[in-house]
C-alpha cells in the first residue's frame, strides 16, 4: 500500500506541480562555500535548510522534485506507521499515510517542511527503540535538543510524539511525568536558545525561519500538518480495540486500498496549482523557449494575467506581437506588464518585459527587488539578469560580484564563467545581445516607471530609438488595445516617413482610423495598404451592419476594425 | 572480531585522526618557517583583497586577514615582519587568517613603526615568486572599540532583513543592536550616538511599531515625533554633546528611478527643515529650529562644543524638476545651550554654488569639518561622483582628501572620539554595495589610505549582499539588549512629542 502511495505522490506532484517546483528552484541558492554551511549551522533548523537548499537545486531536472517528494512523503508515512506499531497500535498503512495527505492538500513551497516532519517522526521512532525507561528519557532529552538544532520545529513534533509514545506504552505513574517533561523541554529549549545563543524573534526560535516566508504569518496548513500526526496517533490509540471493519479476512485491505486509490485519483485529476500555466511559461521563459509558450498558448488560452504577460512577451521575443495581438483576449496594460509588481512572479515578469523593450535600468531594478524580496534574499535567475544588465551598462565590478556568487553553485557555474569573457570590451562588442542592448539603451533620462506609466516609458524608448522594434510593438500594442488611434497615427506617420512597411494589424488600424475619423477615407492610400487588407476592410464595411454578430465575429474577429467597433477596451489601471 | 582487535582498530583510527588534525593545525594556523628559497623576484606588489597595502592601522584593530589574488596560485608563504623583529609566518592557500593573539602582540610591539609584509606565491607547475613587500603602518592612535552600522540590502524601494549591528573592531565579533525581524519587518534607520557614547543612542523605526527610539542609561523610550507644526517625523539626527538636545531634520522625502546608463536612483526632498528636539522636555523647540519656506534645510550637526549648529541648506527649487540643479551649502548658526535657541546670524561655511554638500561632521577636537560633495542634491549614495571633502576650520583651507576617495561613491562618514580616525562609506569595491573603510587623519589633517573593515574570512565580502549603512564609531559596546528594545517596540506606547513655540518656552 505504501508503494501505491509513493506512486500516487509521484504522479500527483509530477502532473500538477512540476512547474511550481521548478519555479521554486529559483528561490534557493546552494553555495559550495564553507561559510554558507557554517552560517546555516548556526541557525535553528539550519541543517535542514542546508539539505533543502542542496536538494532544491536539482528541481530543474525532470521528475526530480516528484521523486524526492514521493520518497520522503511515503517515508514519513512508513515511519509513522512504524511509530504507531511501536505504540502498540496495529493499523493499516492507509491510516498512517492519512496525515501525509495534507501535503497534497497544502503543497509546501520549501521541502524543508517535509524534511522537518520526516526528522520529527524519525526521531520519535528512534526514541521508541530505546529500551529502559531512565536511559530512554535521557535519550529523549538529547533527541529533542539535536532535532531542534538540526530541524526545528521538528523538535516540537518529536517531543509530542515521544509524549504520545510514553502515553501509549509507559507505566501509568511515570508516563504523565515524561509527557509533561518532554513537552516542557521542547518549549523551554527555544527560549533558552534565545537567551543564550541566538538573538532572534520568538517565531524563528520556535519554528525556524526556513519553512515558510518569515515576513508572513505561519499558514494554517502548518498547524494542520504538524498537529495531524499526534492527533492521528491518539485517535488510533483510542480506537485500537475496535477490530476490523469487515469480518471477512482481507476485505479491509481491499476496501482501504480502493479508498486510497480513489482519493489519490481525485487529487491527481482535480488538484492543480491555480498558476500552473504561468509557472509553465516562466519555465519556458527561463529556457528562452518562446516558441513553446506560443505553441502552448495556441492550444490553451491564457488563464490569468501572469500567463498573458508571458504570452505577449513570447510573441514580443518572436517579433510577432503585432501579428498575434488580436488573436487572443487582451486585458490591457496588465497583460503587457504587471502593475507596480510586488509578487515573485510579477517582479520576474517586470524584469523580463523591461529587458525585452531594452529598458535596462528597469530590468535591473526589478531583478534587484526580486532578489532581495525573496525569502532567502537569493534568486539565481534574477542574479543572472543582474549580471547581464551590469555587463550592458559596463558595471563590471558589480557584474563580477554576482558572477562570483553564481560560480559557487553547481548549475549556474558554467554560465557565470562564460560571462567573465565579456569583461573584455572586444568580446563584449562581439556579443550580439550586448550590442543590441547597448544600441537601444535609453538616451533621454526620465522618471517614468515602466510598470506604472508604461505608455510614457515606452514613448521615451521609441523616441530615443524609433528602430527599437520590441518597444515599438509593445507601444503600438498598448495604443491599439486602448483605441488611442490619434497617438497611434502619430507613430504611423513616422513609420511612413522612414519608409517602413506596415504589418497587417497596423494597416487595419490605419483603415479604420481614416474611415471613422478622417473625412477623406482615401487618405490612407499613402500608407501602402495591401490590396488584401483593403479588400477585406471593404468587405467588412459592407457587411458589418447586415451579418449576424456571431458570423461577423467569426469572419472578422481577428481584425483590428472589429476590435475597434465591437470590443470594449479594458479599464486603465488606477495610477 | 575479537575485542582486542576492535580496540586496535579504534586506537589506530584515533591516532591517525589526531595526527591528521595536528598536521592540519600546524600547517594552517601557526604557519611554518619554510620560507621559499630560490624565489624569482617580481617587480610589483602583490594584488591582495582587501587592499591593505601601505595602509595606516590602529594599534587595537582586529587582524587584517586578506587573500592573495593570483591566478593559478597553488600555495603561498607570507611573513609579517615588524620593525622590532617580531615575525608572523603563514603558509598555505591564498586566504590568510592571522591568529588574533599573535597579531595583537605584533601590533603592540610596533606602535609608531611599520610592519613589512612579504608575499611569496607558487603557481601550478612553476616555482616560487617573491613579490615586492608592502607595509602596514601601526599608528599610535587607537580607534574606538566598536562600529555601529545598519545592514540593509542596497535596494531601491524594498527591504527584507534590516538590522542595526555593532562590530567589535578589536575582534571579529558582531552583535545585533536590533533587527527588524524582531519587530515586524519594518524599516529602521538613522542611528546616532551622543559623542560616541554607546549608552546614549537613538534611531527610528518606520511602518510597523514606528517611532523614534531613544536609549539612555539602559532605558528605552519610544516617541511619536510628528507634530502639526513639522513636516514629518524626525529624520536625520545629531546629538548635542551635552546630551540635552538632538538636532534633526524633518523631510518630505521622495525618490524616482533614472532610465539612463550610469544613474540609478534619485532621492530628494519636496520640503525639509531642521529642528532641535529637547530630550528632557520631550519637545521640539521652535526657537532652536530652522523652519523656512524658501529653503530646504537638512542634515544638521553640532560643533563638538555644542555652540554651533551646522546644517545643509539649498534654495527651495521646484522638485523634482530641478533635482539636478539644486545644490546645498553648509551653514552654521550659533546655538545657546542654556536657553535652547539659535542665533539670528547664519554663516556659510561651504558654498553650494558649484557643488552640493551634505553630511557635515566636525571632528571632536573641533579642527576639521568633513562633508560629502556631489554635483547636486543632498543624498549622494547613488552619485558616483560623490567624494569626501574636509576643511581645516583653523585655516579655512581645504585639505586634499584624494587618497580617501575613489572613482565610485563615497558618502557617509563618522569620526572617532579622538579625532584621529574616520570611517567612510564607499562603493569602490563593486559599485553597488556600500562598505566601511577606515582612514587615519593626523593632527594636521593629512589623511592616510583607507582600509576596508577587516573580516575573519577575507572572502566574506564576496558573498555578502548587504550594505553597511551609516557606520558610526562608538567608544564601547552598546549594552542595551535587543530584547529590551523589542519589548518597547512591540508593547510600549509611543509618547507624543510636543512642539514648543518661543513664548511658551519663556514661561516654562
mmCIF file of N, CA, C and O in Angstrom, chain A residues 426-492:
data_model
loop_
_atom_site.group_PDB
_atom_site.id
_atom_site.type_symbol
_atom_site.label_atom_id
_atom_site.label_comp_id
_atom_site.label_asym_id
_atom_site.label_seq_id
_atom_site.Cartn_x
_atom_site.Cartn_y
_atom_site.Cartn_z
ATOM 1 N N UNK A 426 36.408 43.968 -26.217
ATOM 2 C CA UNK A 426 36.337 43.421 -27.581
ATOM 3 C C UNK A 426 35.351 42.248 -27.653
ATOM 4 O O UNK A 426 34.572 42.127 -28.584
ATOM 5 N N UNK A 427 35.422 41.399 -26.629
ATOM 6 C CA UNK A 427 34.496 40.263 -26.591
ATOM 7 C C UNK A 427 33.062 40.759 -26.451
ATOM 8 O O UNK A 427 32.135 40.235 -27.083
ATOM 9 N N UNK A 428 32.899 41.770 -25.591
ATOM 10 C CA UNK A 428 31.556 42.307 -25.376
ATOM 11 C C UNK A 428 31.022 42.910 -26.671
ATOM 12 O O UNK A 428 29.842 42.750 -27.016
ATOM 13 N N UNK A 429 31.910 43.585 -27.390
ATOM 14 C CA UNK A 429 31.485 44.211 -28.648
ATOM 15 C C UNK A 429 31.140 43.167 -29.702
ATOM 16 O O UNK A 429 30.470 43.477 -30.695
ATOM 17 N N UNK A 430 31.580 41.943 -29.482
ATOM 18 C CA UNK A 430 31.277 40.881 -30.431
ATOM 19 C C UNK A 430 30.062 40.054 -30.053
ATOM 20 O O UNK A 430 29.660 39.158 -30.792
ATOM 21 N N UNK A 431 29.498 40.342 -28.901
ATOM 22 C CA UNK A 431 28.313 39.577 -28.456
ATOM 23 C C UNK A 431 27.051 40.307 -28.915
ATOM 24 O O UNK A 431 26.806 41.448 -28.513
ATOM 25 N N UNK A 432 26.267 39.632 -29.739
ATOM 26 C CA UNK A 432 25.107 40.297 -30.347
ATOM 27 C C UNK A 432 24.153 40.872 -29.313
ATOM 28 O O UNK A 432 23.645 41.982 -29.467
ATOM 29 N N UNK A 433 23.911 40.077 -28.260
ATOM 30 C CA UNK A 433 22.908 40.545 -27.306
ATOM 31 C C UNK A 433 23.366 41.797 -26.568
ATOM 32 O O UNK A 433 22.565 42.695 -26.287
ATOM 33 N N UNK A 434 24.658 41.872 -26.287
ATOM 34 C CA UNK A 434 25.164 43.077 -25.606
ATOM 35 C C UNK A 434 25.115 44.263 -26.563
ATOM 36 O O UNK A 434 24.697 45.368 -26.199
ATOM 37 N N UNK A 435 25.510 44.003 -27.789
ATOM 38 C CA UNK A 435 25.499 45.089 -28.791
ATOM 39 C C UNK A 435 24.078 45.632 -28.955
ATOM 40 O O UNK A 435 23.854 46.853 -28.960
ATOM 41 N N UNK A 436 23.125 44.709 -29.049
ATOM 42 C CA UNK A 436 21.736 45.148 -29.254
ATOM 43 C C UNK A 436 21.231 45.952 -28.064
ATOM 44 O O UNK A 436 20.635 47.017 -28.224
ATOM 45 N N UNK A 437 21.508 45.438 -26.865
ATOM 46 C CA UNK A 437 21.024 46.135 -25.675
ATOM 47 C C UNK A 437 21.674 47.503 -25.536
ATOM 48 O O UNK A 437 21.024 48.479 -25.175
ATOM 49 N N UNK A 438 22.946 47.561 -25.823
ATOM 50 C CA UNK A 438 23.628 48.861 -25.714
ATOM 51 C C UNK A 438 23.105 49.837 -26.770
ATOM 52 O O UNK A 438 22.966 51.025 -26.522
ATOM 53 N N UNK A 439 22.827 49.289 -27.922
ATOM 54 C CA UNK A 439 22.379 50.141 -29.024
ATOM 55 C C UNK A 439 21.039 50.797 -28.705
ATOM 56 O O UNK A 439 20.804 51.958 -29.022
ATOM 57 N N UNK A 440 20.157 50.035 -28.064
ATOM 58 C CA UNK A 440 18.816 50.558 -27.820
ATOM 59 C C UNK A 440 18.622 51.081 -26.397
ATOM 60 O O UNK A 440 17.498 51.374 -25.998
ATOM 61 N N UNK A 441 19.699 51.183 -25.654
ATOM 62 C CA UNK A 441 19.563 51.688 -24.282
ATOM 63 C C UNK A 441 19.016 53.109 -24.298
ATOM 64 O O UNK A 441 19.317 53.892 -25.214
ATOM 65 N N UNK A 442 18.217 53.477 -23.301
ATOM 66 C CA UNK A 442 17.640 54.831 -23.275
ATOM 67 C C UNK A 442 18.726 55.909 -23.304
ATOM 68 O O UNK A 442 19.787 55.743 -22.698
ATOM 69 N N UNK A 443 18.415 56.955 -23.999
ATOM 70 C CA UNK A 443 19.327 58.091 -24.084
ATOM 71 C C UNK A 443 18.766 59.261 -23.273
ATOM 72 O O UNK A 443 19.484 59.958 -22.572
ATOM 73 N N UNK A 444 17.466 59.447 -23.386
ATOM 74 C CA UNK A 444 16.827 60.570 -22.690
ATOM 75 C C UNK A 444 16.377 60.113 -21.311
ATOM 76 O O UNK A 444 15.585 59.174 -21.192
ATOM 77 N N UNK A 445 16.906 60.773 -20.302
ATOM 78 C CA UNK A 445 16.545 60.378 -18.942
ATOM 79 C C UNK A 445 15.095 60.772 -18.652
ATOM 80 O O UNK A 445 14.603 61.799 -19.138
ATOM 81 N N UNK A 446 14.434 59.945 -17.905
ATOM 82 C CA UNK A 446 13.062 60.238 -17.481
ATOM 83 C C UNK A 446 12.758 59.396 -16.257
ATOM 84 O O UNK A 446 13.455 58.422 -15.971
ATOM 85 N N UNK A 447 11.723 59.789 -15.567
ATOM 86 C CA UNK A 447 11.416 59.135 -14.291
ATOM 87 C C UNK A 447 10.215 58.202 -14.387
ATOM 88 O O UNK A 447 9.655 57.819 -13.371
ATOM 89 N N UNK A 448 9.827 57.841 -15.608
ATOM 90 C CA UNK A 448 8.618 57.024 -15.748
ATOM 91 C C UNK A 448 8.896 55.571 -15.402
ATOM 92 O O UNK A 448 9.779 54.940 -15.987
ATOM 93 N N UNK A 449 8.114 55.083 -14.462
ATOM 94 C CA UNK A 449 8.222 53.684 -14.053
ATOM 95 C C UNK A 449 7.482 52.837 -15.080
ATOM 96 O O UNK A 449 6.291 53.044 -15.325
ATOM 97 N N UNK A 450 8.180 51.893 -15.667
ATOM 98 C CA UNK A 450 7.609 51.116 -16.765
ATOM 99 C C UNK A 450 6.395 50.290 -16.305
ATOM 100 O O UNK A 450 5.539 49.929 -17.110
ATOM 101 N N UNK A 451 6.308 50.008 -15.009
ATOM 102 C CA UNK A 451 5.156 49.232 -14.519
ATOM 103 C C UNK A 451 3.999 50.118 -14.077
ATOM 104 O O UNK A 451 2.921 49.612 -13.775
ATOM 105 N N UNK A 452 4.233 51.402 -13.989
ATOM 106 C CA UNK A 452 3.162 52.317 -13.554
ATOM 107 C C UNK A 452 2.743 53.225 -14.697
ATOM 108 O O UNK A 452 1.572 53.557 -14.846
ATOM 109 N N UNK A 453 3.701 53.633 -15.481
ATOM 110 C CA UNK A 453 3.404 54.532 -16.608
ATOM 111 C C UNK A 453 3.992 53.919 -17.877
ATOM 112 O O UNK A 453 4.880 54.502 -18.514
ATOM 113 N N UNK A 454 3.489 52.756 -18.241
ATOM 114 C CA UNK A 454 4.031 52.016 -19.390
ATOM 115 C C UNK A 454 4.052 52.854 -20.672
ATOM 116 O O UNK A 454 5.095 52.929 -21.332
ATOM 117 N N UNK A 455 2.940 53.512 -21.043
ATOM 118 C CA UNK A 455 2.986 54.228 -22.325
ATOM 119 C C UNK A 455 4.024 55.341 -22.350
ATOM 120 O O UNK A 455 4.710 55.525 -23.361
ATOM 121 N N UNK A 456 4.165 56.054 -21.241
ATOM 122 C CA UNK A 456 5.151 57.148 -21.213
ATOM 123 C C UNK A 456 6.562 56.596 -21.289
ATOM 124 O O UNK A 456 7.416 57.137 -22.014
ATOM 125 N N UNK A 457 6.807 55.528 -20.518
ATOM 126 C CA UNK A 457 8.154 54.934 -20.539
ATOM 127 C C UNK A 457 8.481 54.412 -21.939
ATOM 128 O O UNK A 457 9.593 54.605 -22.440
ATOM 129 N N UNK A 458 7.488 53.773 -22.582
ATOM 130 C CA UNK A 458 7.722 53.257 -23.933
ATOM 131 C C UNK A 458 7.932 54.394 -24.926
ATOM 132 O O UNK A 458 8.762 54.299 -25.837
ATOM 133 N N UNK A 459 7.179 55.495 -24.733
ATOM 134 C CA UNK A 459 7.306 56.634 -25.658
ATOM 135 C C UNK A 459 8.735 57.168 -25.654
ATOM 136 O O UNK A 459 9.302 57.486 -26.710
ATOM 137 N N UNK A 460 9.341 57.225 -24.464
ATOM 138 C CA UNK A 460 10.729 57.691 -24.403
ATOM 139 C C UNK A 460 11.652 56.720 -25.130
ATOM 140 O O UNK A 460 12.557 57.142 -25.851
ATOM 141 N N UNK A 461 11.417 55.432 -24.913
ATOM 142 C CA UNK A 461 12.271 54.434 -25.573
ATOM 143 C C UNK A 461 12.148 54.540 -27.091
ATOM 144 O O UNK A 461 13.141 54.472 -27.823
ATOM 145 N N UNK A 462 10.899 54.715 -27.560
ATOM 146 C CA UNK A 462 10.675 54.771 -29.010
ATOM 147 C C UNK A 462 11.236 56.071 -29.586
ATOM 148 O O UNK A 462 11.848 56.085 -30.664
ATOM 149 N N UNK A 463 11.043 57.169 -28.859
ATOM 150 C CA UNK A 463 11.565 58.445 -29.364
ATOM 151 C C UNK A 463 13.087 58.419 -29.448
ATOM 152 O O UNK A 463 13.674 58.988 -30.376
ATOM 153 N N UNK A 464 13.710 57.751 -28.460
ATOM 154 C CA UNK A 464 15.176 57.660 -28.495
ATOM 155 C C UNK A 464 15.650 56.796 -29.662
ATOM 156 O O UNK A 464 16.637 57.117 -30.321
ATOM 157 N N UNK A 465 14.936 55.681 -29.850
ATOM 158 C CA UNK A 465 15.346 54.734 -30.901
ATOM 159 C C UNK A 465 14.098 54.242 -31.630
ATOM 160 O O UNK A 465 13.515 53.220 -31.246
ATOM 161 N N UNK A 466 13.692 54.953 -32.684
ATOM 162 C CA UNK A 466 12.483 54.508 -33.408
ATOM 163 C C UNK A 466 12.617 53.085 -33.958
ATOM 164 O O UNK A 466 11.612 52.428 -34.215
ATOM 165 N N UNK A 467 13.848 52.604 -34.118
ATOM 166 C CA UNK A 467 14.025 51.241 -34.630
ATOM 167 C C UNK A 467 14.096 50.207 -33.509
ATOM 168 O O UNK A 467 14.442 49.046 -33.759
ATOM 169 N N UNK A 468 13.773 50.611 -32.298
ATOM 170 C CA UNK A 468 13.686 49.659 -31.187
ATOM 171 C C UNK A 468 12.366 48.897 -31.353
ATOM 172 O O UNK A 468 11.322 49.254 -30.816
ATOM 173 N N UNK A 469 12.429 47.821 -32.149
ATOM 174 C CA UNK A 469 11.206 47.126 -32.589
ATOM 175 C C UNK A 469 10.398 46.578 -31.424
ATOM 176 O O UNK A 469 9.179 46.590 -31.439
ATOM 177 N N UNK A 470 11.111 46.060 -30.402
ATOM 178 C CA UNK A 470 10.385 45.448 -29.274
ATOM 179 C C UNK A 470 9.563 46.503 -28.556
ATOM 180 O O UNK A 470 8.387 46.295 -28.250
ATOM 181 N N UNK A 471 10.197 47.621 -28.278
ATOM 182 C CA UNK A 471 9.474 48.692 -27.579
ATOM 183 C C UNK A 471 8.361 49.228 -28.461
ATOM 184 O O UNK A 471 7.254 49.528 -27.984
ATOM 185 N N UNK A 472 8.645 49.324 -29.735
ATOM 186 C CA UNK A 472 7.662 49.869 -30.673
ATOM 187 C C UNK A 472 6.420 48.966 -30.717
ATOM 188 O O UNK A 472 5.291 49.449 -30.662
ATOM 189 N N UNK A 473 6.636 47.675 -30.797
ATOM 190 C CA UNK A 473 5.489 46.750 -30.850
ATOM 191 C C UNK A 473 4.677 46.813 -29.564
ATOM 192 O O UNK A 473 3.446 46.803 -29.596
ATOM 193 N N UNK A 474 5.379 46.870 -28.451
ATOM 194 C CA UNK A 474 4.648 46.991 -27.183
ATOM 195 C C UNK A 474 3.875 48.309 -27.133
ATOM 196 O O UNK A 474 2.717 48.353 -26.704
ATOM 197 N N UNK A 475 4.529 49.378 -27.570
ATOM 198 C CA UNK A 475 3.886 50.695 -27.534
ATOM 199 C C UNK A 475 2.657 50.746 -28.424
ATOM 200 O O UNK A 475 1.575 51.209 -28.012
ATOM 201 N N UNK A 476 2.792 50.224 -29.640
ATOM 202 C CA UNK A 476 1.651 50.248 -30.565
ATOM 203 C C UNK A 476 0.550 49.305 -30.070
ATOM 204 O O UNK A 476 -0.648 49.611 -30.180
ATOM 205 N N UNK A 477 0.978 48.187 -29.515
ATOM 206 C CA UNK A 477 0.001 47.255 -28.951
ATOM 207 C C UNK A 477 -0.813 47.930 -27.861
ATOM 208 O O UNK A 477 -2.050 47.804 -27.818
ATOM 209 N N UNK A 478 -0.144 48.659 -27.035
ATOM 210 C CA UNK A 478 -0.834 49.377 -25.953
ATOM 211 C C UNK A 478 -1.843 50.362 -26.536
ATOM 212 O O UNK A 478 -3.012 50.414 -26.125
ATOM 213 N N UNK A 479 -1.396 51.161 -27.494
ATOM 214 C CA UNK A 479 -2.282 52.189 -28.071
ATOM 215 C C UNK A 479 -3.478 51.548 -28.761
ATOM 216 O O UNK A 479 -4.606 52.053 -28.665
ATOM 217 N N UNK A 480 -3.255 50.456 -29.439
ATOM 218 C CA UNK A 480 -4.360 49.800 -30.147
ATOM 219 C C UNK A 480 -5.353 49.171 -29.172
ATOM 220 O O UNK A 480 -6.568 49.261 -29.372
ATOM 221 N N UNK A 481 -4.830 48.553 -28.136
ATOM 222 C CA UNK A 481 -5.723 47.929 -27.149
ATOM 223 C C UNK A 481 -6.637 48.989 -26.537
ATOM 224 O O UNK A 481 -7.832 48.763 -26.334
ATOM 225 N N UNK A 482 -6.064 50.154 -26.250
ATOM 226 C CA UNK A 482 -6.873 51.215 -25.629
ATOM 227 C C UNK A 482 -7.519 52.143 -26.666
ATOM 228 O O UNK A 482 -8.078 53.175 -26.306
ATOM 229 N N UNK A 483 -7.416 51.774 -27.931
ATOM 230 C CA UNK A 483 -8.037 52.507 -29.033
ATOM 231 C C UNK A 483 -7.587 53.967 -29.090
ATOM 232 O O UNK A 483 -8.365 54.859 -29.414
ATOM 233 N N UNK A 484 -6.340 54.198 -28.720
ATOM 234 C CA UNK A 484 -5.809 55.558 -28.786
ATOM 235 C C UNK A 484 -5.226 55.755 -30.188
ATOM 236 O O UNK A 484 -4.003 55.796 -30.384
ATOM 237 N N UNK A 485 -6.132 55.880 -31.155
ATOM 238 C CA UNK A 485 -5.682 55.884 -32.552
ATOM 239 C C UNK A 485 -4.988 57.185 -32.945
ATOM 240 O O UNK A 485 -4.178 57.205 -33.876
ATOM 241 N N UNK A 486 -5.295 58.264 -32.224
ATOM 242 C CA UNK A 486 -4.621 59.534 -32.512
ATOM 243 C C UNK A 486 -3.121 59.400 -32.291
ATOM 244 O O UNK A 486 -2.310 59.724 -33.170
ATOM 245 N N UNK A 487 -2.751 58.893 -31.108
ATOM 246 C CA UNK A 487 -1.330 58.700 -30.804
ATOM 247 C C UNK A 487 -0.736 57.636 -31.731
ATOM 248 O O UNK A 487 0.407 57.767 -32.195
ATOM 249 N N UNK A 488 -1.520 56.597 -32.010
ATOM 250 C CA UNK A 488 -1.051 55.522 -32.887
ATOM 251 C C UNK A 488 -0.670 56.086 -34.259
ATOM 252 O O UNK A 488 0.383 55.753 -34.824
ATOM 253 N N UNK A 489 -1.531 56.971 -34.789
ATOM 254 C CA UNK A 489 -1.267 57.509 -36.129
ATOM 255 C C UNK A 489 -0.032 58.417 -36.146
ATOM 256 O O UNK A 489 0.640 58.538 -37.162
ATOM 257 N N UNK A 490 0.246 59.034 -34.990
ATOM 258 C CA UNK A 490 1.466 59.845 -34.894
ATOM 259 C C UNK A 490 2.689 58.972 -35.222
ATOM 260 O O UNK A 490 3.573 59.359 -35.990
ATOM 261 N N UNK A 491 2.678 57.762 -34.647
ATOM 262 C CA UNK A 491 3.810 56.854 -34.895
ATOM 263 C C UNK A 491 3.751 56.252 -36.295
ATOM 264 O O UNK A 491 4.783 55.968 -36.897
ATOM 265 N N UNK A 492 2.521 56.075 -36.820
ATOM 266 C CA UNK A 492 2.412 55.525 -38.177
ATOM 267 C C UNK A 492 2.976 56.506 -39.205
ATOM 268 O O UNK A 492 3.626 56.116 -40.171
#
